[in-house]
Short mmCIF file of C-alpha atoms in Angstrom, two decimals:
data_model
loop_
_atom_site.label_atom_id
_atom_site.label_comp_id
_atom_site.label_asym_id
_atom_site.label_seq_id
_atom_site.Cartn_x
_atom_site.Cartn_y
_atom_site.Cartn_z
CA UNK Z 10 -0.04 0.01 -0.03
CA UNK Z 11 1.55 3.35 -1.06
CA UNK Z 12 1.58 6.48 1.02
CA UNK Z 13 2.52 10.05 0.12
CA UNK Z 14 4.71 12.59 1.89
CA UNK Z 15 3.42 16.14 1.43
CA UNK Z 16 5.52 19.35 1.60
CA UNK Z 17 4.01 21.26 4.51
CA UNK Z 18 4.91 24.65 3.03
CA UNK Z 19 3.01 24.24 -0.22
CA UNK Z 20 0.85 21.05 -0.06
CA UNK Z 21 2.66 19.39 -3.00
CA UNK Z 22 3.30 15.64 -2.89
CA UNK Z 23 7.05 15.15 -2.49
CA UNK Z 24 7.29 11.41 -2.58
CA UNK Z 25 5.20 8.27 -2.87
CA UNK Z 26 6.42 5.14 -1.10
CA UNK Z 27 5.31 1.53 -0.95
CA UNK Z 28 5.39 -0.14 2.41
CA UNK Z 29 7.74 -3.12 2.64
CA UNK Z 30 6.24 -6.53 2.39
CA UNK Z 31 6.85 -9.35 4.81
CA UNK Z 32 9.71 -10.77 2.74
CA UNK Z 33 11.59 -7.42 2.70
CA UNK Z 34 11.15 -7.08 6.46
CA UNK Z 35 12.44 -10.62 7.00
CA UNK Z 36 15.41 -9.93 4.82
CA UNK Z 37 16.47 -6.98 7.02
CA UNK Z 38 15.75 -8.84 10.25
CA UNK Z 39 17.93 -11.74 9.10
CA UNK Z 40 20.71 -9.35 8.01
CA UNK Z 41 20.71 -7.64 11.39
CA UNK Z 42 20.85 -10.91 13.21
CA UNK Z 43 23.65 -12.06 11.07
CA UNK Z 44 25.68 -8.88 11.46
CA UNK Z 45 25.40 -8.62 15.21
CA UNK Z 46 28.06 -11.07 16.30
CA UNK Z 47 30.67 -9.62 14.08
CA UNK Z 48 29.85 -6.05 14.95
CA UNK Z 49 29.86 -6.76 18.68
CA UNK Z 50 33.25 -8.40 18.29
CA UNK Z 51 34.70 -5.47 16.31
CA UNK Z 52 37.28 -3.73 18.46
CA UNK Z 53 35.98 -0.53 20.05
CA UNK Z 54 38.68 1.54 18.25
CA UNK Z 55 37.42 0.31 14.85
CA UNK Z 56 33.79 1.06 15.75
CA UNK Z 57 34.83 4.54 16.84
CA UNK Z 58 36.76 5.09 13.57
CA UNK Z 59 33.71 4.20 11.60
CA UNK Z 60 31.46 6.42 13.74
CA UNK Z 61 33.77 9.41 13.03
CA UNK Z 62 33.43 8.62 9.41
CA UNK Z 63 29.71 8.73 9.83
CA UNK Z 64 30.10 12.21 11.36
CA UNK Z 65 32.23 13.31 8.40
CA UNK Z 66 29.63 12.04 6.00
CA UNK Z 67 26.91 14.01 7.82
CA UNK Z 68 29.01 17.13 7.37
CA UNK Z 69 29.77 16.35 3.71
CA UNK Z 70 26.14 15.65 2.82
CA UNK Z 71 24.53 18.27 5.07
CA UNK Z 72 23.19 20.50 2.20
CA UNK Z 73 21.48 17.59 0.39
CA UNK Z 74 20.02 16.18 3.58
CA UNK Z 75 18.90 19.61 4.70
CA UNK Z 76 16.80 19.96 1.54
CA UNK Z 77 15.09 16.67 2.23
CA UNK Z 78 14.31 17.58 5.82
CA UNK Z 79 12.80 20.91 4.71
CA UNK Z 80 10.69 19.31 1.93
CA UNK Z 81 9.36 16.50 4.06
CA UNK Z 82 8.59 18.16 7.37
CA UNK Z 83 9.10 21.98 6.86
CA UNK Z 84 12.14 22.66 8.97
CA UNK Z 85 13.88 25.92 8.35
CA UNK Z 86 17.07 25.63 6.46
CA UNK Z 87 19.21 27.08 9.26
CA UNK Z 88 17.57 24.86 11.84
CA UNK Z 89 18.07 21.75 9.71
CA UNK Z 90 21.76 22.55 9.24
CA UNK Z 91 22.20 23.07 12.96
CA UNK Z 92 20.55 19.72 13.61
CA UNK Z 93 22.89 17.94 11.21
CA UNK Z 94 25.93 19.54 12.81
CA UNK Z 95 24.66 18.38 16.21
CA UNK Z 96 24.38 14.80 14.91
CA UNK Z 97 27.98 14.84 13.59
CA UNK Z 98 29.20 16.17 16.97
CA UNK Z 99 27.34 13.34 18.80
CA UNK Z 100 29.12 10.79 16.55
CA UNK Z 101 32.53 12.32 17.42
CA UNK Z 102 31.56 12.52 21.13
CA UNK Z 103 30.81 8.76 21.44
CA UNK Z 104 33.79 7.81 19.34
CA UNK Z 105 35.94 9.68 21.79
CA UNK Z 106 34.29 8.75 25.09
CA UNK Z 107 32.96 5.16 24.57
CA UNK Z 108 36.06 3.52 25.85
CA UNK Z 109 35.70 5.44 29.11
CA UNK Z 110 32.02 4.65 29.44
CA UNK Z 111 32.46 0.88 28.66
CA UNK Z 112 35.52 0.12 30.56
CA UNK Z 113 35.38 -2.71 33.05
CA UNK Z 114 34.80 -1.48 36.71
CA UNK Z 115 36.60 -3.35 39.37
CA UNK Z 116 34.57 -3.92 42.56
CA UNK Z 117 36.11 -5.03 45.85
CA UNK Z 118 34.27 -8.17 47.12
CA UNK Z 119 35.17 -11.40 48.85
CA UNK Z 120 36.32 -12.76 45.51
CA UNK Z 121 39.81 -12.92 44.14
CA UNK Z 122 38.57 -10.67 41.34
CA UNK Z 123 35.15 -9.16 40.69
CA UNK Z 124 34.09 -6.54 38.21
CA UNK Z 125 31.31 -5.06 36.12
CA UNK Z 126 31.41 -5.38 32.34
CA UNK Z 127 29.13 -4.03 29.59
CA UNK Z 128 27.95 -6.26 26.75
CA UNK Z 129 25.64 -5.27 23.88
CA UNK Z 130 22.04 -6.70 23.76
CA UNK Z 131 21.66 -7.30 19.95
CA UNK Z 132 19.17 -5.73 17.59
CA UNK Z 133 17.49 -2.59 18.81
CA UNK Z 134 14.29 -1.44 17.06
CA UNK Z 135 14.05 2.36 16.99
CA UNK Z 136 10.58 3.93 16.40
CA UNK Z 137 11.34 7.56 15.70
CA UNK Z 138 9.32 10.84 15.09
CA UNK Z 139 9.40 13.51 12.43
CA UNK Z 140 10.08 16.64 14.38
CA UNK Z 141 13.88 16.24 14.54
CA UNK Z 142 14.13 13.56 11.81
CA UNK Z 143 17.94 13.20 11.99
CA UNK Z 144 18.81 14.12 15.53
CA UNK Z 145 16.26 11.91 17.21
CA UNK Z 146 17.79 8.95 15.38
CA UNK Z 147 21.47 9.78 16.11
CA UNK Z 148 20.65 10.54 19.74
CA UNK Z 149 20.00 6.79 20.05
CA UNK Z 150 22.10 5.47 17.16
CA UNK Z 151 25.55 6.81 17.97
CA UNK Z 152 25.77 5.29 21.48
CA UNK Z 153 23.92 2.13 20.48
CA UNK Z 154 26.43 1.39 17.60
CA UNK Z 155 29.40 2.21 19.73
CA UNK Z 156 28.07 -0.19 22.35
CA UNK Z 157 28.18 -3.02 19.73
CA UNK Z 158 24.39 -3.22 19.06
CA UNK Z 159 22.85 -3.26 15.59
CA UNK Z 160 19.71 -1.27 14.80
CA UNK Z 161 16.62 -1.10 12.66
CA UNK Z 162 14.81 2.15 12.13
CA UNK Z 163 11.06 2.52 11.73
CA UNK Z 164 10.73 6.25 11.05
CA UNK Z 165 7.67 8.45 10.93
CA UNK Z 166 5.69 7.99 7.72
CA UNK Z 167 6.11 11.56 6.59
CA UNK Z 168 9.91 11.49 6.58
CA UNK Z 169 10.85 8.35 4.61
CA UNK Z 170 13.59 10.03 2.62
CA UNK Z 171 15.19 11.32 5.83
CA UNK Z 172 15.39 7.74 6.94
CA UNK Z 173 16.93 6.74 3.60
CA UNK Z 174 19.42 9.65 3.91
CA UNK Z 175 20.58 8.28 7.27
CA UNK Z 176 21.06 4.81 5.76
CA UNK Z 177 23.11 6.30 2.88
CA UNK Z 178 25.28 8.21 5.35
CA UNK Z 179 26.16 5.07 7.26
CA UNK Z 180 26.74 3.03 4.05
CA UNK Z 181 28.97 5.77 2.60
CA UNK Z 182 30.92 5.76 5.84
CA UNK Z 183 31.67 2.05 5.40
CA UNK Z 184 29.41 0.67 8.22
CA UNK Z 185 28.98 -3.06 7.43
CA UNK Z 186 25.80 -4.33 5.92
CA UNK Z 187 23.17 -5.28 8.38
CA UNK Z 188 24.49 -3.08 11.23
CA UNK Z 189 21.90 -0.50 10.42
CA UNK Z 190 18.82 -0.58 8.11
CA UNK Z 191 15.51 1.17 7.55
CA UNK Z 192 12.07 -0.47 7.69
CA UNK Z 193 9.42 1.38 5.69
CA UNK Z 194 6.53 -0.17 7.58
CA UNK Z 195 3.30 0.77 9.33
CA UNK Z 196 2.51 0.51 13.04
CA UNK Z 197 1.03 -2.99 12.81
CA UNK Z 198 4.16 -4.25 11.03
CA UNK Z 199 6.33 -2.56 13.64
CA UNK Z 200 4.48 -4.41 16.37
CA UNK Z 201 5.21 -7.69 14.61
CA UNK Z 202 8.90 -6.79 14.32
CA UNK Z 203 9.07 -6.07 18.00
CA UNK Z 204 7.65 -9.48 18.73
CA UNK Z 205 10.31 -11.16 16.67
CA UNK Z 206 12.80 -13.03 18.83
CA UNK Z 207 15.78 -11.47 16.94
CA UNK Z 208 14.87 -8.03 18.27
CA UNK Z 209 16.32 -7.50 21.76
CA UNK Z 210 14.96 -4.17 22.72
CA UNK Z 211 13.07 -1.06 21.46
CA UNK Z 212 13.41 2.68 21.81
CA UNK Z 213 10.68 5.11 21.06
CA UNK Z 214 10.49 8.88 20.83
CA UNK Z 215 6.93 10.03 20.21
CA UNK Z 216 3.43 10.63 21.65
CA UNK Z 217 2.14 9.22 24.87
CA UNK Z 218 -0.32 7.08 22.89
CA UNK Z 219 2.45 5.53 20.79
CA UNK Z 220 4.55 5.03 23.90
CA UNK Z 221 1.76 3.18 25.70
CA UNK Z 222 1.37 0.82 22.69
CA UNK Z 223 5.06 0.07 22.20
CA UNK Z 224 5.75 -0.29 25.90
CA UNK Z 225 2.85 -2.68 26.34
CA UNK Z 226 4.09 -4.78 23.44
CA UNK Z 227 7.68 -4.74 24.75
CA UNK Z 228 6.51 -5.61 28.27
CA UNK Z 229 4.53 -8.56 26.92
CA UNK Z 230 7.75 -9.84 25.33
CA UNK Z 231 9.88 -8.92 28.37
CA UNK Z 232 12.12 -6.79 26.23
CA UNK Z 233 13.98 -3.67 27.39
CA UNK Z 234 12.53 -0.33 26.19
CA UNK Z 235 13.29 3.31 26.49
CA UNK Z 236 10.38 5.76 26.09
CA UNK Z 237 10.95 9.53 25.37
CA UNK Z 238 7.43 10.85 25.10
CA UNK Z 239 5.64 14.21 25.25
CA UNK Z 240 6.35 17.26 27.39
CA UNK Z 241 4.65 20.43 28.59
CA UNK Z 242 7.67 22.24 29.99
CA UNK Z 243 7.21 25.05 32.47
CA UNK Z 244 9.11 28.26 31.83
CA UNK Z 245 9.12 29.88 35.28
CA UNK Z 246 9.61 33.66 35.39
CA UNK Z 247 10.37 34.99 38.85
CA UNK Z 248 9.92 38.50 39.91
CA UNK Z 249 13.60 39.45 39.62
CA UNK Z 250 14.17 38.06 36.15
CA UNK Z 251 16.09 39.98 33.55
CA UNK Z 252 13.21 40.55 31.11
CA UNK Z 253 15.35 41.36 28.05
CA UNK Z 254 17.18 37.95 28.22
CA UNK Z 255 14.12 36.14 29.49
CA UNK Z 256 11.80 37.30 26.72
CA UNK Z 257 14.40 36.53 24.00
CA UNK Z 258 14.81 32.96 25.44
CA UNK Z 259 10.99 32.53 25.66
CA UNK Z 260 10.51 33.33 22.01
CA UNK Z 261 13.28 31.06 20.95
CA UNK Z 262 12.21 28.15 23.20
CA UNK Z 263 8.53 28.38 22.25
CA UNK Z 264 8.73 29.12 18.43
CA UNK Z 265 11.93 27.45 17.14
CA UNK Z 266 11.02 24.33 15.01
CA UNK Z 267 7.45 25.75 14.80
CA UNK Z 268 7.06 24.88 18.47
CA UNK Z 269 7.19 21.15 17.57
CA UNK Z 270 9.74 20.19 20.23
CA UNK Z 271 9.11 17.91 23.24
CA UNK Z 272 11.37 20.11 25.41
CA UNK Z 273 10.04 23.42 24.17
CA UNK Z 274 8.75 25.81 26.73
CA UNK Z 275 4.96 25.58 26.53
CA UNK Z 276 3.57 26.83 29.88
CA UNK Z 277 4.95 30.30 30.86
CA UNK Z 278 4.50 30.46 34.58
CA UNK Z 279 4.96 34.15 35.46
CA UNK Z 280 4.94 35.85 38.88
CA UNK Z 281 2.18 38.50 38.84
CA UNK Z 282 4.47 41.36 39.94
CA UNK Z 283 6.10 41.32 36.45
CA UNK Z 284 3.53 39.48 34.42
CA UNK Z 285 2.01 42.42 32.59
CA UNK Z 286 5.50 43.67 31.49
CA UNK Z 287 6.72 40.19 30.51
CA UNK Z 288 3.55 39.58 28.49
CA UNK Z 289 3.77 42.92 26.71
CA UNK Z 290 7.40 42.33 25.67
CA UNK Z 291 6.70 38.67 24.83
CA UNK Z 292 3.83 39.55 22.49
CA UNK Z 293 5.83 42.22 20.74
CA UNK Z 294 8.88 39.92 20.22
CA UNK Z 295 6.81 36.87 19.11
CA UNK Z 296 4.96 39.06 16.53
CA UNK Z 297 8.24 39.42 14.73
CA UNK Z 298 8.37 35.67 13.83
CA UNK Z 299 7.29 35.37 10.21
CA UNK Z 300 6.06 32.36 8.23
CA UNK Z 301 7.41 31.86 4.73
CA UNK Z 302 9.44 29.60 2.55
CA UNK Z 303 11.49 27.52 4.96
CA UNK Z 304 14.36 27.52 2.41
CA UNK Z 305 14.47 31.32 2.66
CA UNK Z 306 16.93 32.57 5.32
CA UNK Z 307 14.58 35.48 5.99
CA UNK Z 308 11.84 33.11 7.23
CA UNK Z 309 11.73 32.93 11.03
CA UNK Z 310 8.87 30.54 11.70
CA UNK Z 311 8.52 27.18 9.97
CA UNK Z 312 5.22 25.64 8.92
CA UNK Z 313 3.88 22.82 11.00
CA UNK Z 314 4.81 19.42 9.65
CA UNK Z 315 1.39 18.37 8.55
CA UNK Z 316 -1.94 20.07 7.96
CA UNK Z 317 -3.76 17.57 10.29
CA UNK Z 318 -1.32 18.55 13.12
CA UNK Z 319 -2.03 22.22 12.47
CA UNK Z 320 -5.80 21.55 12.63
CA UNK Z 321 -5.62 19.57 15.87
CA UNK Z 322 -3.53 22.38 17.47
CA UNK Z 323 -6.14 24.92 16.44
CA UNK Z 324 -8.93 22.86 18.01
CA UNK Z 325 -6.98 22.98 21.30
CA UNK Z 326 -6.62 26.71 21.01
CA UNK Z 327 -10.39 27.17 20.24
CA UNK Z 328 -11.34 24.93 23.10
CA UNK Z 329 -9.08 26.91 25.53
CA UNK Z 330 -10.56 30.25 24.32
CA UNK Z 331 -14.13 28.90 24.78
CA UNK Z 332 -13.20 28.09 28.37
CA UNK Z 333 -11.86 31.59 29.13
CA UNK Z 334 -8.36 31.88 27.71
CA UNK Z 335 -7.53 35.21 26.13
CA UNK Z 336 -5.91 35.26 22.67
CA UNK Z 337 -3.18 37.96 22.50
CA UNK Z 338 -1.50 37.06 19.32
CA UNK Z 339 -2.23 34.81 16.40
CA UNK Z 340 -4.47 31.86 17.25
CA UNK Z 341 -5.86 31.47 13.73
CA UNK Z 342 -4.37 29.29 10.89
CA UNK Z 343 -2.24 31.30 8.46
CA UNK Z 344 -4.06 32.01 5.22
CA UNK Z 345 -2.32 30.91 2.08
CA UNK Z 346 -0.16 28.45 3.96
CA UNK Z 347 -0.76 24.68 3.67
CA UNK Z 348 0.20 23.85 7.30
CA UNK Z 349 1.32 27.19 8.68
CA UNK Z 350 0.24 28.42 12.11
CA UNK Z 351 1.47 31.88 13.31
CA UNK Z 352 3.28 32.61 16.52
CA UNK Z 353 0.43 32.59 19.07
CA UNK Z 354 -0.02 33.47 22.74
CA UNK Z 355 -2.87 32.69 25.08
CA UNK Z 356 -3.24 34.54 28.40
CA UNK Z 357 -5.32 33.73 31.43
CA UNK Z 358 -4.80 29.99 30.94
CA UNK Z 359 -6.25 27.89 33.80
CA UNK Z 360 -6.91 24.24 34.72
CA UNK Z 361 -9.52 22.57 32.59
CA UNK Z 362 -8.29 24.15 29.37
CA UNK Z 363 -6.33 22.15 26.79
CA UNK Z 364 -3.63 24.79 26.95
CA UNK Z 365 -3.13 23.96 30.69
CA UNK Z 366 -3.84 20.25 30.80
CA UNK Z 367 -2.44 19.04 27.39
CA UNK Z 368 0.73 19.42 25.39
CA UNK Z 369 0.41 22.07 22.69
CA UNK Z 370 2.70 20.73 20.03
CA UNK Z 371 3.03 23.83 17.84
CA UNK Z 372 3.71 27.55 18.09
CA UNK Z 373 1.30 28.48 20.87
CA UNK Z 374 2.41 29.84 24.20
CA UNK Z 375 0.22 29.59 27.33
CA UNK Z 376 0.55 32.30 30.03
CA UNK Z 377 -0.10 31.10 33.57
CA UNK Z 378 -0.07 33.90 36.14
CA UNK Z 379 0.88 33.10 39.71
CA UNK Z 380 1.17 35.10 42.96
CA UNK Z 381 4.61 34.14 44.08
CA UNK Z 382 7.42 31.68 43.93
CA UNK Z 383 5.67 28.97 45.92
CA UNK Z 384 2.67 29.03 43.66
CA UNK Z 385 4.98 29.05 40.59
CA UNK Z 386 6.52 25.78 41.70
CA UNK Z 387 3.05 24.26 42.39
CA UNK Z 388 1.68 25.29 39.04
CA UNK Z 389 4.85 24.17 37.18
CA UNK Z 390 4.46 20.70 38.68
CA UNK Z 391 0.72 20.59 38.12
CA UNK Z 392 1.06 18.45 34.97
CA UNK Z 393 1.03 14.84 33.89
CA UNK Z 394 4.32 15.46 32.08
CA UNK Z 395 7.78 15.61 33.51
CA UNK Z 396 10.34 16.15 30.74
CA UNK Z 397 12.01 19.54 31.38
CA UNK Z 398 11.59 22.98 32.88
CA UNK Z 399 13.49 26.20 33.26
CA UNK Z 400 13.69 29.02 35.91
CA UNK Z 401 14.47 32.68 35.18
CA UNK Z 402 15.82 34.89 37.93
CA UNK Z 403 18.61 37.29 38.73
CA UNK Z 404 19.59 35.16 41.72
CA UNK Z 405 21.27 31.93 40.59
CA UNK Z 406 20.99 30.34 44.08
CA UNK Z 407 17.30 31.03 44.13
CA UNK Z 408 17.00 29.63 40.59
CA UNK Z 409 18.84 26.45 41.55
CA UNK Z 410 16.65 26.01 44.60
CA UNK Z 411 13.49 26.34 42.46
CA UNK Z 412 14.91 24.14 39.74
CA UNK Z 413 15.50 21.30 42.19
CA UNK Z 414 11.82 21.48 43.13
CA UNK Z 415 10.60 20.93 39.55
CA UNK Z 416 9.38 17.46 38.83
CA UNK Z 417 11.13 16.76 35.57
CA UNK Z 418 14.10 15.06 33.95
CA UNK Z 419 15.96 18.31 33.19
CA UNK Z 420 15.79 21.63 34.98
CA UNK Z 421 17.69 24.65 33.63
CA UNK Z 422 18.40 28.01 35.32
CA UNK Z 423 18.53 31.07 33.07
CA UNK Z 424 18.91 28.86 29.98
CA UNK Z 425 16.63 27.14 27.47
CA UNK Z 426 16.10 23.47 28.08
CA UNK Z 427 17.98 21.53 25.36
CA UNK Z 428 19.50 18.14 24.82
CA UNK Z 429 23.28 18.00 25.35
CA UNK Z 430 25.22 14.95 24.46
CA UNK Z 431 27.19 15.35 27.70
CA UNK Z 432 24.05 15.18 29.93
CA UNK Z 433 21.50 12.38 30.29
CA UNK Z 434 18.17 13.16 28.54
CA UNK Z 435 14.73 11.76 29.47
CA UNK Z 436 11.64 12.34 31.60
CA UNK Z 437 9.38 11.16 34.38
CA UNK Z 438 5.67 10.79 34.79
CA UNK Z 439 3.95 10.50 31.44
CA UNK Z 440 7.00 11.83 29.62
CA UNK Z 441 8.46 8.36 29.60
CA UNK Z 442 11.38 6.47 31.23
CA UNK Z 443 14.96 5.58 30.58
CA UNK Z 444 17.70 7.96 29.46
CA UNK Z 445 19.52 8.87 26.26
CA UNK Z 446 22.89 10.64 25.81
CA UNK Z 447 25.88 10.87 28.04
CA UNK Z 448 27.15 7.72 29.85
CA UNK Z 449 23.64 6.75 30.87
CA UNK Z 450 22.52 6.60 27.23
CA UNK Z 451 25.12 4.12 26.12
CA UNK Z 452 24.33 1.81 29.08
CA UNK Z 453 20.59 1.60 28.42
CA UNK Z 454 20.95 -1.07 25.75
CA UNK Z 455 23.64 -3.15 27.35
CA UNK Z 456 23.83 -6.17 29.62
CA UNK Z 457 25.46 -4.86 32.79
CA UNK Z 458 27.21 -8.07 33.83
CA UNK Z 459 28.73 -8.86 37.22
CA UNK Z 460 31.70 -11.15 36.96
CA UNK Z 461 32.88 -12.85 40.22
CA UNK Z 462 36.04 -15.02 40.29
CA UNK Z 463 36.45 -16.88 43.61
#
């Protein structure tokens, strides 16, 4: 059965693709199973050298891959290039640090010798989203390959050529056949692949609904899984915040990538003493974001990735307004744009509204006014999600104290929440479980083995 990918900027069909049949899927599963023993036995230095070549290929092919990213999911050219550079840097990072992270660790016990060693699990199925179509993959792939695992990628249906571009990068770098491949399959087929005995584990970045389905399947098979799901990050503005810096960061965090970022600031929790001034400046700065051709360097707001996603976001906005939220900017689909939604701000957001209770996965900011610091912490934590959060204040010690009270996987003070290959990344509550990146990320898909020699 074929499916089309549609350019979100103009509505034109970019690509038509046939789903793989059972024979094609079996071929790739068999190749992965065959490749695993040899790849796991490949010396770490050789795996690292290949991963550095992967990074070099990403840099060499960045312009071509950027055009595919922009055509398939609408990412601004400059944002796509930055994403590709980040992927290349992650490859270099794990090539450099894997030996440190995977070294045997001696432990003093009653034995003559005892230690902990790390061994790869096997084939990992990666179910990945469209919003960062290259980075989301490499965030998992670089550490997984350095660990000695092999991988199969089931990418989002609207970015199939991004998936193929990743496969080409690895092939051009000389990564052996079967170590990484792409499955152009639907969700039902992915569930069958996960049930296959040759698949050892699964990682998913996506919606809560997708996470529940994949995690239930993995649990039924007693297979390791890592879930990076949605977020509704709080951006806490205290009464002593530097508003110039805070507003600039608020605009960037909410509207980059058309707001389609799990760790984007979505709920702006602002202490009442400075709320009016913050909101005035925020509206003025956000109004400068302009939709347009994502290939044009002058465009400062990308379209949303699909028209149906834009329509769903608008329903959330309308429902919030119907329940009392005040639209201050935007809040109507962009005329003449296939999937465009303008930079939008809702004020007076309260519990019971979608803008308060749900994730707004698009360029809409929700203003939540609070009386003081204590209420700011309470409101920031009043969510089913727990991915990230940030605190903005002139007092670093105060900011750190508040950050440590936020119920989330990453809390930043006077900085936008972002993934950093040097820090573990992941959430709590309904934002998922497990960690990617840093030392923690490479250990997620390994057998942590205790060896005891009496």
